[in-house]
């Protein structure tokens, strides 16, 4: 029979180990999140010591803010291209680097390295490349595509963000795909070979279906990072030229801190959070239905 003394003893022991972590999580995550929701119902400018409740007025302003929805539409376009390009390239790299290629561990480390760079540093590096290196090469070699900086062209600046995102995250997703490929049972592939299946059939009918968990994780991560990108956007393009690359996170920041309309900015951030949460949950839900047992 369990006594009250034994229950309290176990409870104290658990709190000893989980208490500090739980306290930090509540203090750093839960409390600011709830306080942020409260601020969406106020007219706080981010500076003053007084706040007035305005009800759902800020949410009405969100749906009337054409710039917010324009930046959100641009972000959807950005997410679409980055998710596809990142995962296709990462899977191809993982497939090539699990075939016993000489020096494949070195190549894995090399492709993973860009993920270790901070977004601000990465943005400044690629800003130098697009503004100087590629322009110099384009002018010297007569390549019209690179004769002027892409960052000054509203039609091309968007693609600089896509290129940098793919370069940064493809190596990280590659590591996850490498783990998934090495986890595919070899006896299944051998049995398929004996039955006459070629490489394409083994890839599409065996390997890819068994790697659905890896695809779920990689697509989820690339979706989340695509919607929340800010640092590279700031360092590389600053939203220009003419706001042609102002993604939604940058717009929310500018609304809250530069325009000093913190209530509306916080409401936009919450709306963005809910939209991203719904999209990612739906992605995980439908992807789970595609999982197969080995």
mmCIF file of C-alpha atoms in Angstrom:
data_model
loop_
_atom_site.group_PDB
_atom_site.id
_atom_site.type_symbol
_atom_site.label_atom_id
_atom_site.label_comp_id
_atom_site.label_asym_id
_atom_site.label_seq_id
_atom_site.Cartn_x
_atom_site.Cartn_y
_atom_site.Cartn_z
ATOM 1 C CA UNK A 1 0.000 0.000 0.000
ATOM 2 C CA UNK A 2 1.338 3.419 -0.995
ATOM 3 C CA UNK A 3 1.504 5.853 1.897
ATOM 4 C CA UNK A 4 1.164 9.624 1.749
ATOM 5 C CA UNK A 5 4.742 9.877 2.943
ATOM 6 C CA UNK A 6 5.962 7.795 -0.017
ATOM 7 C CA UNK A 7 3.959 9.888 -2.481
ATOM 8 C CA UNK A 8 5.369 13.156 -1.144
ATOM 9 C CA UNK A 9 8.863 11.688 -1.137
ATOM 10 C CA UNK A 10 8.620 10.779 -4.832
ATOM 11 C CA UNK A 11 7.042 14.144 -5.632
ATOM 12 C CA UNK A 12 9.887 16.025 -3.929
ATOM 13 C CA UNK A 13 12.426 13.879 -5.795
ATOM 14 C CA UNK A 14 10.805 14.640 -9.147
ATOM 15 C CA UNK A 15 10.587 18.347 -8.383
ATOM 16 C CA UNK A 16 14.275 18.315 -7.467
ATOM 17 C CA UNK A 17 15.166 17.264 -11.015
ATOM 18 C CA UNK A 18 12.325 18.735 -13.086
ATOM 19 C CA UNK A 19 11.532 21.804 -10.996
ATOM 20 C CA UNK A 20 14.264 24.144 -12.311
ATOM 21 C CA UNK A 21 13.572 23.195 -15.929
ATOM 22 C CA UNK A 22 9.814 23.520 -15.436
ATOM 23 C CA UNK A 23 10.235 26.901 -13.764
ATOM 24 C CA UNK A 24 12.465 28.155 -16.593
ATOM 25 C CA UNK A 25 9.987 26.924 -19.220
ATOM 26 C CA UNK A 26 7.060 28.638 -17.519
ATOM 27 C CA UNK A 27 9.013 31.868 -16.908
ATOM 28 C CA UNK A 28 10.558 32.105 -20.379
ATOM 29 C CA UNK A 29 7.832 30.590 -22.574
ATOM 30 C CA UNK A 30 4.398 30.381 -20.968
ATOM 31 C CA UNK A 31 4.280 33.686 -19.077
ATOM 32 C CA UNK A 32 5.558 35.846 -22.011
ATOM 33 C CA UNK A 33 3.176 34.036 -24.376
ATOM 34 C CA UNK A 34 0.160 34.724 -22.149
ATOM 35 C CA UNK A 35 1.293 38.312 -21.560
ATOM 36 C CA UNK A 36 1.647 38.731 -25.327
ATOM 37 C CA UNK A 37 -1.952 37.599 -25.800
ATOM 38 C CA UNK A 38 -3.028 40.178 -23.210
ATOM 39 C CA UNK A 39 -1.141 42.924 -25.085
ATOM 40 C CA UNK A 40 -3.140 42.213 -28.252
ATOM 41 C CA UNK A 41 -6.151 43.677 -26.455
ATOM 42 C CA UNK A 42 -4.365 46.933 -25.541
ATOM 43 C CA UNK A 43 -3.195 50.070 -27.344
ATOM 44 C CA UNK A 44 0.333 49.912 -25.866
ATOM 45 C CA UNK A 45 3.019 51.562 -27.971
ATOM 46 C CA UNK A 46 5.875 49.541 -26.469
ATOM 47 C CA UNK A 47 7.259 52.461 -24.461
ATOM 48 C CA UNK A 48 4.640 54.143 -22.291
ATOM 49 C CA UNK A 49 3.861 52.910 -18.792
ATOM 50 C CA UNK A 50 0.103 53.020 -19.331
ATOM 51 C CA UNK A 51 -2.054 50.623 -21.322
ATOM 52 C CA UNK A 52 -5.715 50.864 -22.269
ATOM 53 C CA UNK A 53 -7.875 47.927 -23.247
ATOM 54 C CA UNK A 54 -9.296 48.223 -26.762
ATOM 55 C CA UNK A 55 -10.979 44.824 -27.082
ATOM 56 C CA UNK A 56 -10.690 43.170 -30.493
ATOM 57 C CA UNK A 57 -9.836 46.420 -32.261
ATOM 58 C CA UNK A 58 -6.241 45.291 -32.945
ATOM 59 C CA UNK A 59 -7.433 42.090 -34.613
ATOM 60 C CA UNK A 60 -9.683 44.150 -36.848
ATOM 61 C CA UNK A 61 -6.642 46.229 -37.794
ATOM 62 C CA UNK A 62 -4.745 43.058 -38.670
ATOM 63 C CA UNK A 63 -7.327 41.988 -41.240
ATOM 64 C CA UNK A 64 -7.403 45.510 -42.693
ATOM 65 C CA UNK A 65 -3.609 45.760 -42.956
ATOM 66 C CA UNK A 66 -2.938 45.223 -46.669
ATOM 67 C CA UNK A 67 0.842 45.354 -46.135
ATOM 68 C CA UNK A 68 0.665 42.504 -43.626
ATOM 69 C CA UNK A 69 -1.206 40.241 -46.034
ATOM 70 C CA UNK A 70 1.056 41.237 -48.907
ATOM 71 C CA UNK A 71 4.109 40.251 -46.870
ATOM 72 C CA UNK A 72 2.338 37.065 -45.787
ATOM 73 C CA UNK A 73 1.638 36.162 -49.427
ATOM 74 C CA UNK A 74 5.301 36.777 -50.257
ATOM 75 C CA UNK A 75 6.259 34.576 -47.323
ATOM 76 C CA UNK A 76 4.014 31.776 -48.611
ATOM 77 C CA UNK A 77 5.819 31.984 -51.949
ATOM 78 C CA UNK A 78 9.168 31.942 -50.151
ATOM 79 C CA UNK A 79 8.146 28.939 -48.038
ATOM 80 C CA UNK A 80 6.897 27.004 -51.072
ATOM 81 C CA UNK A 81 10.156 27.352 -52.992
ATOM 82 C CA UNK A 82 12.479 26.865 -50.025
ATOM 83 C CA UNK A 83 10.677 23.773 -48.707
ATOM 84 C CA UNK A 84 10.759 22.112 -52.132
ATOM 85 C CA UNK A 85 14.339 23.065 -53.039
ATOM 86 C CA UNK A 86 15.787 22.365 -49.586
ATOM 87 C CA UNK A 87 14.255 18.908 -49.279
ATOM 88 C CA UNK A 88 14.924 17.821 -52.862
ATOM 89 C CA UNK A 89 18.563 18.899 -52.673
ATOM 90 C CA UNK A 90 19.013 17.474 -49.165
ATOM 91 C CA UNK A 91 17.592 14.101 -50.197
ATOM 92 C CA UNK A 92 19.773 13.926 -53.310
ATOM 93 C CA UNK A 93 22.875 14.785 -51.280
ATOM 94 C CA UNK A 94 21.976 12.201 -48.648
ATOM 95 C CA UNK A 95 21.384 9.559 -51.311
ATOM 96 C CA UNK A 96 24.750 10.230 -52.952
ATOM 97 C CA UNK A 97 26.599 10.314 -49.624
ATOM 98 C CA UNK A 98 25.270 6.936 -48.466
ATOM 99 C CA UNK A 99 26.580 5.020 -51.467
ATOM 100 C CA UNK A 100 30.097 4.479 -50.161
ATOM 101 C CA UNK A 101 31.574 7.494 -51.944
ATOM 102 C CA UNK A 102 35.213 8.053 -51.060
ATOM 103 C CA UNK A 103 35.488 10.828 -48.490
ATOM 104 C CA UNK A 104 31.735 10.970 -47.941
ATOM 105 C CA UNK A 105 32.139 11.856 -44.244
ATOM 106 C CA UNK A 106 34.177 14.901 -45.277
ATOM 107 C CA UNK A 107 31.497 15.956 -47.751
ATOM 108 C CA UNK A 108 28.751 15.483 -45.150
ATOM 109 C CA UNK A 109 30.596 17.797 -42.760
ATOM 110 C CA UNK A 110 31.176 20.325 -45.538
ATOM 111 C CA UNK A 111 27.528 20.473 -46.570
ATOM 112 C CA UNK A 112 26.435 20.723 -42.923
ATOM 113 C CA UNK A 113 28.824 23.589 -42.132
ATOM 114 C CA UNK A 114 26.644 26.485 -43.454
ATOM 115 C CA UNK A 115 24.005 25.634 -40.856
ATOM 116 C CA UNK A 116 26.466 26.555 -38.111
ATOM 117 C CA UNK A 117 26.687 30.164 -39.290
ATOM 118 C CA UNK A 118 24.375 32.701 -37.709
ATOM 119 C CA UNK A 119 21.724 34.280 -39.897
ATOM 120 C CA UNK A 120 23.131 37.823 -39.583
ATOM 121 C CA UNK A 121 26.665 36.711 -40.497
ATOM 122 C CA UNK A 122 25.289 34.600 -43.321
ATOM 123 C CA UNK A 123 23.323 37.534 -44.688
ATOM 124 C CA UNK A 124 26.359 39.827 -44.748
ATOM 125 C CA UNK A 125 28.508 37.139 -46.421
ATOM 126 C CA UNK A 126 25.999 36.632 -49.212
ATOM 127 C CA UNK A 127 25.398 40.358 -49.507
ATOM 128 C CA UNK A 128 29.107 40.712 -50.343
ATOM 129 C CA UNK A 129 28.849 37.822 -52.821
ATOM 130 C CA UNK A 130 25.827 39.235 -54.639
ATOM 131 C CA UNK A 131 27.021 42.855 -54.600
ATOM 132 C CA UNK A 132 30.694 42.306 -55.400
ATOM 133 C CA UNK A 133 31.845 38.801 -56.326
ATOM 134 C CA UNK A 134 29.091 37.885 -58.779
ATOM 135 C CA UNK A 135 28.937 41.381 -60.268
ATOM 136 C CA UNK A 136 32.716 41.386 -60.840
ATOM 137 C CA UNK A 137 32.570 37.945 -62.473
ATOM 138 C CA UNK A 138 29.559 38.919 -64.569
ATOM 139 C CA UNK A 139 31.169 42.073 -65.884
ATOM 140 C CA UNK A 140 34.548 40.446 -66.557
ATOM 141 C CA UNK A 141 33.085 37.379 -68.283
ATOM 142 C CA UNK A 142 30.246 39.169 -70.041
ATOM 143 C CA UNK A 143 27.520 37.269 -68.201
ATOM 144 C CA UNK A 144 24.523 39.579 -68.338
ATOM 145 C CA UNK A 145 22.668 37.710 -65.619
ATOM 146 C CA UNK A 146 25.282 38.744 -63.040
ATOM 147 C CA UNK A 147 26.417 42.070 -64.495
ATOM 148 C CA UNK A 148 24.316 43.963 -61.929
ATOM 149 C CA UNK A 149 23.553 43.111 -58.318
ATOM 150 C CA UNK A 150 20.475 40.980 -57.787
ATOM 151 C CA UNK A 151 19.892 42.789 -54.499
ATOM 152 C CA UNK A 152 19.061 46.013 -56.364
ATOM 153 C CA UNK A 153 16.537 44.332 -58.663
ATOM 154 C CA UNK A 154 13.003 43.903 -57.201
ATOM 155 C CA UNK A 155 12.409 40.903 -59.484
ATOM 156 C CA UNK A 156 15.584 39.068 -58.472
ATOM 157 C CA UNK A 157 16.100 40.075 -54.849
ATOM 158 C CA UNK A 158 13.495 37.539 -53.725
ATOM 159 C CA UNK A 159 15.522 34.721 -55.251
ATOM 160 C CA UNK A 160 18.595 35.737 -53.269
ATOM 161 C CA UNK A 161 16.668 34.882 -50.089
ATOM 162 C CA UNK A 162 15.685 31.503 -51.555
ATOM 163 C CA UNK A 163 19.254 30.714 -52.619
ATOM 164 C CA UNK A 164 20.694 31.582 -49.204
ATOM 165 C CA UNK A 165 18.026 29.548 -47.367
ATOM 166 C CA UNK A 166 18.657 26.492 -49.537
ATOM 167 C CA UNK A 167 22.426 26.842 -49.081
ATOM 168 C CA UNK A 168 22.036 27.178 -45.308
ATOM 169 C CA UNK A 169 19.545 24.431 -44.514
ATOM 170 C CA UNK A 170 20.059 21.741 -47.177
ATOM 171 C CA UNK A 171 23.057 20.319 -45.305
ATOM 172 C CA UNK A 172 21.135 20.161 -42.028
ATOM 173 C CA UNK A 173 18.217 18.331 -43.599
ATOM 174 C CA UNK A 174 20.726 16.088 -45.404
ATOM 175 C CA UNK A 175 21.889 14.741 -42.033
ATOM 176 C CA UNK A 176 18.318 13.727 -41.164
ATOM 177 C CA UNK A 177 17.868 12.058 -44.546
ATOM 178 C CA UNK A 178 21.188 10.231 -44.133
ATOM 179 C CA UNK A 179 19.879 8.788 -40.856
ATOM 180 C CA UNK A 180 16.670 7.764 -42.606
ATOM 181 C CA UNK A 181 18.472 6.120 -45.535
ATOM 182 C CA UNK A 182 20.828 4.175 -43.296
ATOM 183 C CA UNK A 183 17.798 2.969 -41.333
ATOM 184 C CA UNK A 184 16.132 1.357 -44.360
ATOM 185 C CA UNK A 185 16.452 -2.450 -43.903
ATOM 186 C CA UNK A 186 18.953 -3.862 -46.370
ATOM 187 C CA UNK A 187 17.206 -7.239 -46.626
ATOM 188 C CA UNK A 188 14.106 -5.570 -48.120
ATOM 189 C CA UNK A 189 16.187 -3.941 -50.849
ATOM 190 C CA UNK A 190 18.018 -7.219 -51.496
ATOM 191 C CA UNK A 191 14.721 -9.070 -51.819
ATOM 192 C CA UNK A 192 13.488 -6.438 -54.284
ATOM 193 C CA UNK A 193 16.677 -6.838 -56.337
ATOM 194 C CA UNK A 194 16.189 -10.602 -56.452
ATOM 195 C CA UNK A 195 12.630 -10.050 -57.695
ATOM 196 C CA UNK A 196 14.031 -7.936 -60.546
ATOM 197 C CA UNK A 197 13.344 -4.415 -59.272
ATOM 198 C CA UNK A 198 15.657 -1.771 -60.725
ATOM 199 C CA UNK A 199 17.106 1.189 -58.848
ATOM 200 C CA UNK A 200 14.182 3.503 -59.641
ATOM 201 C CA UNK A 201 11.578 1.022 -58.438
ATOM 202 C CA UNK A 202 13.495 0.348 -55.238
ATOM 203 C CA UNK A 203 13.746 4.077 -54.616
ATOM 204 C CA UNK A 204 10.082 4.923 -55.277
ATOM 205 C CA UNK A 205 8.435 1.757 -53.933
ATOM 206 C CA UNK A 206 10.753 0.832 -51.065
ATOM 207 C CA UNK A 207 13.121 3.545 -49.875
ATOM 208 C CA UNK A 208 10.923 6.657 -50.033
ATOM 209 C CA UNK A 209 7.849 5.073 -48.340
ATOM 210 C CA UNK A 210 10.061 3.792 -45.510
ATOM 211 C CA UNK A 211 11.574 7.251 -45.090
ATOM 212 C CA UNK A 212 8.288 9.077 -44.493
ATOM 213 C CA UNK A 213 9.261 9.862 -40.832
ATOM 214 C CA UNK A 214 12.382 11.651 -42.106
ATOM 215 C CA UNK A 215 10.313 13.602 -44.626
ATOM 216 C CA UNK A 216 7.860 14.599 -41.888
ATOM 217 C CA UNK A 217 10.645 16.013 -39.703
ATOM 218 C CA UNK A 218 12.463 17.795 -42.531
ATOM 219 C CA UNK A 219 9.343 19.358 -44.042
ATOM 220 C CA UNK A 220 8.159 20.430 -40.595
ATOM 221 C CA UNK A 221 11.498 22.098 -39.816
ATOM 222 C CA UNK A 222 11.771 23.788 -43.204
ATOM 223 C CA UNK A 223 8.178 25.048 -42.927
ATOM 224 C CA UNK A 224 8.797 26.470 -39.469
ATOM 225 C CA UNK A 225 12.070 28.138 -40.423
ATOM 226 C CA UNK A 226 10.617 29.482 -43.642
ATOM 227 C CA UNK A 227 7.717 31.233 -41.943
ATOM 228 C CA UNK A 228 9.814 32.625 -39.091
ATOM 229 C CA UNK A 229 12.856 33.827 -41.059
ATOM 230 C CA UNK A 230 13.978 37.296 -40.018
ATOM 231 C CA UNK A 231 17.741 37.543 -39.473
ATOM 232 C CA UNK A 232 18.779 36.680 -43.043
ATOM 233 C CA UNK A 233 15.999 38.910 -44.405
ATOM 234 C CA UNK A 234 17.334 41.793 -42.316
ATOM 235 C CA UNK A 235 21.038 41.336 -43.079
ATOM 236 C CA UNK A 236 20.706 40.464 -46.769
ATOM 237 C CA UNK A 237 17.976 42.709 -48.195
ATOM 238 C CA UNK A 238 16.445 44.711 -45.296
ATOM 239 C CA UNK A 239 13.117 44.098 -47.038
ATOM 240 C CA UNK A 240 14.151 46.002 -50.155
ATOM 241 C CA UNK A 241 14.267 47.134 -52.773
ATOM 242 C CA UNK A 242 10.890 48.890 -52.406
ATOM 243 C CA UNK A 243 9.656 46.254 -49.894
ATOM 244 C CA UNK A 244 9.868 43.554 -52.570
ATOM 245 C CA UNK A 245 11.478 41.157 -50.061
ATOM 246 C CA UNK A 246 9.755 42.190 -46.835
ATOM 247 C CA UNK A 247 8.684 38.863 -45.350
ATOM 248 C CA UNK A 248 6.009 38.677 -42.709
ATOM 249 C CA UNK A 249 8.296 38.427 -39.659
ATOM 250 C CA UNK A 250 10.046 41.641 -40.688
ATOM 251 C CA UNK A 251 6.707 43.368 -41.210
ATOM 252 C CA UNK A 252 5.537 42.326 -37.732
ATOM 253 C CA UNK A 253 8.775 43.612 -36.187
ATOM 254 C CA UNK A 254 8.486 46.944 -37.971
ATOM 255 C CA UNK A 255 4.846 47.308 -36.992
ATOM 256 C CA UNK A 256 5.545 46.642 -33.319
ATOM 257 C CA UNK A 257 8.902 48.335 -32.740
ATOM 258 C CA UNK A 258 9.485 50.870 -35.523
ATOM 259 C CA UNK A 259 5.899 52.085 -35.925
ATOM 260 C CA UNK A 260 5.405 51.736 -32.150
ATOM 261 C CA UNK A 261 2.070 50.048 -32.625
ATOM 262 C CA UNK A 262 2.808 47.168 -30.296
ATOM 263 C CA UNK A 263 -0.769 46.042 -29.797
ATOM 264 C CA UNK A 264 -1.401 45.572 -33.530
ATOM 265 C CA UNK A 265 2.079 44.102 -34.038
ATOM 266 C CA UNK A 266 1.494 41.568 -31.273
ATOM 267 C CA UNK A 267 -1.913 40.714 -32.746
ATOM 268 C CA UNK A 268 -0.274 40.135 -36.144
ATOM 269 C CA UNK A 269 2.334 37.907 -34.486
ATOM 270 C CA UNK A 270 -0.393 35.857 -32.805
ATOM 271 C CA UNK A 271 -2.368 35.511 -36.061
ATOM 272 C CA UNK A 272 0.843 34.407 -37.803
ATOM 273 C CA UNK A 273 1.535 31.902 -35.032
ATOM 274 C CA UNK A 274 -1.942 30.377 -35.337
ATOM 275 C CA UNK A 275 -1.725 30.130 -39.143
ATOM 276 C CA UNK A 276 1.703 28.476 -39.001
ATOM 277 C CA UNK A 277 0.539 26.117 -36.240
ATOM 278 C CA UNK A 278 -2.453 25.013 -38.320
ATOM 279 C CA UNK A 279 -0.328 24.513 -41.452
ATOM 280 C CA UNK A 280 2.357 22.498 -39.654
ATOM 281 C CA UNK A 281 -0.174 20.381 -37.749
ATOM 282 C CA UNK A 282 -2.007 19.561 -40.969
ATOM 283 C CA UNK A 283 1.302 18.696 -42.617
ATOM 284 C CA UNK A 284 2.215 16.314 -39.796
ATOM 285 C CA UNK A 285 -1.290 14.806 -39.685
ATOM 286 C CA UNK A 286 -1.498 13.982 -43.379
ATOM 287 C CA UNK A 287 2.137 12.888 -43.540
ATOM 288 C CA UNK A 288 1.576 10.432 -40.684
ATOM 289 C CA UNK A 289 -1.080 8.724 -42.770
ATOM 290 C CA UNK A 290 1.583 7.938 -45.355
ATOM 291 C CA UNK A 291 3.866 6.051 -42.950
ATOM 292 C CA UNK A 292 4.415 2.348 -43.613
ATOM 293 C CA UNK A 293 5.838 -0.448 -41.514
ATOM 294 C CA UNK A 294 9.086 -2.094 -42.574
#
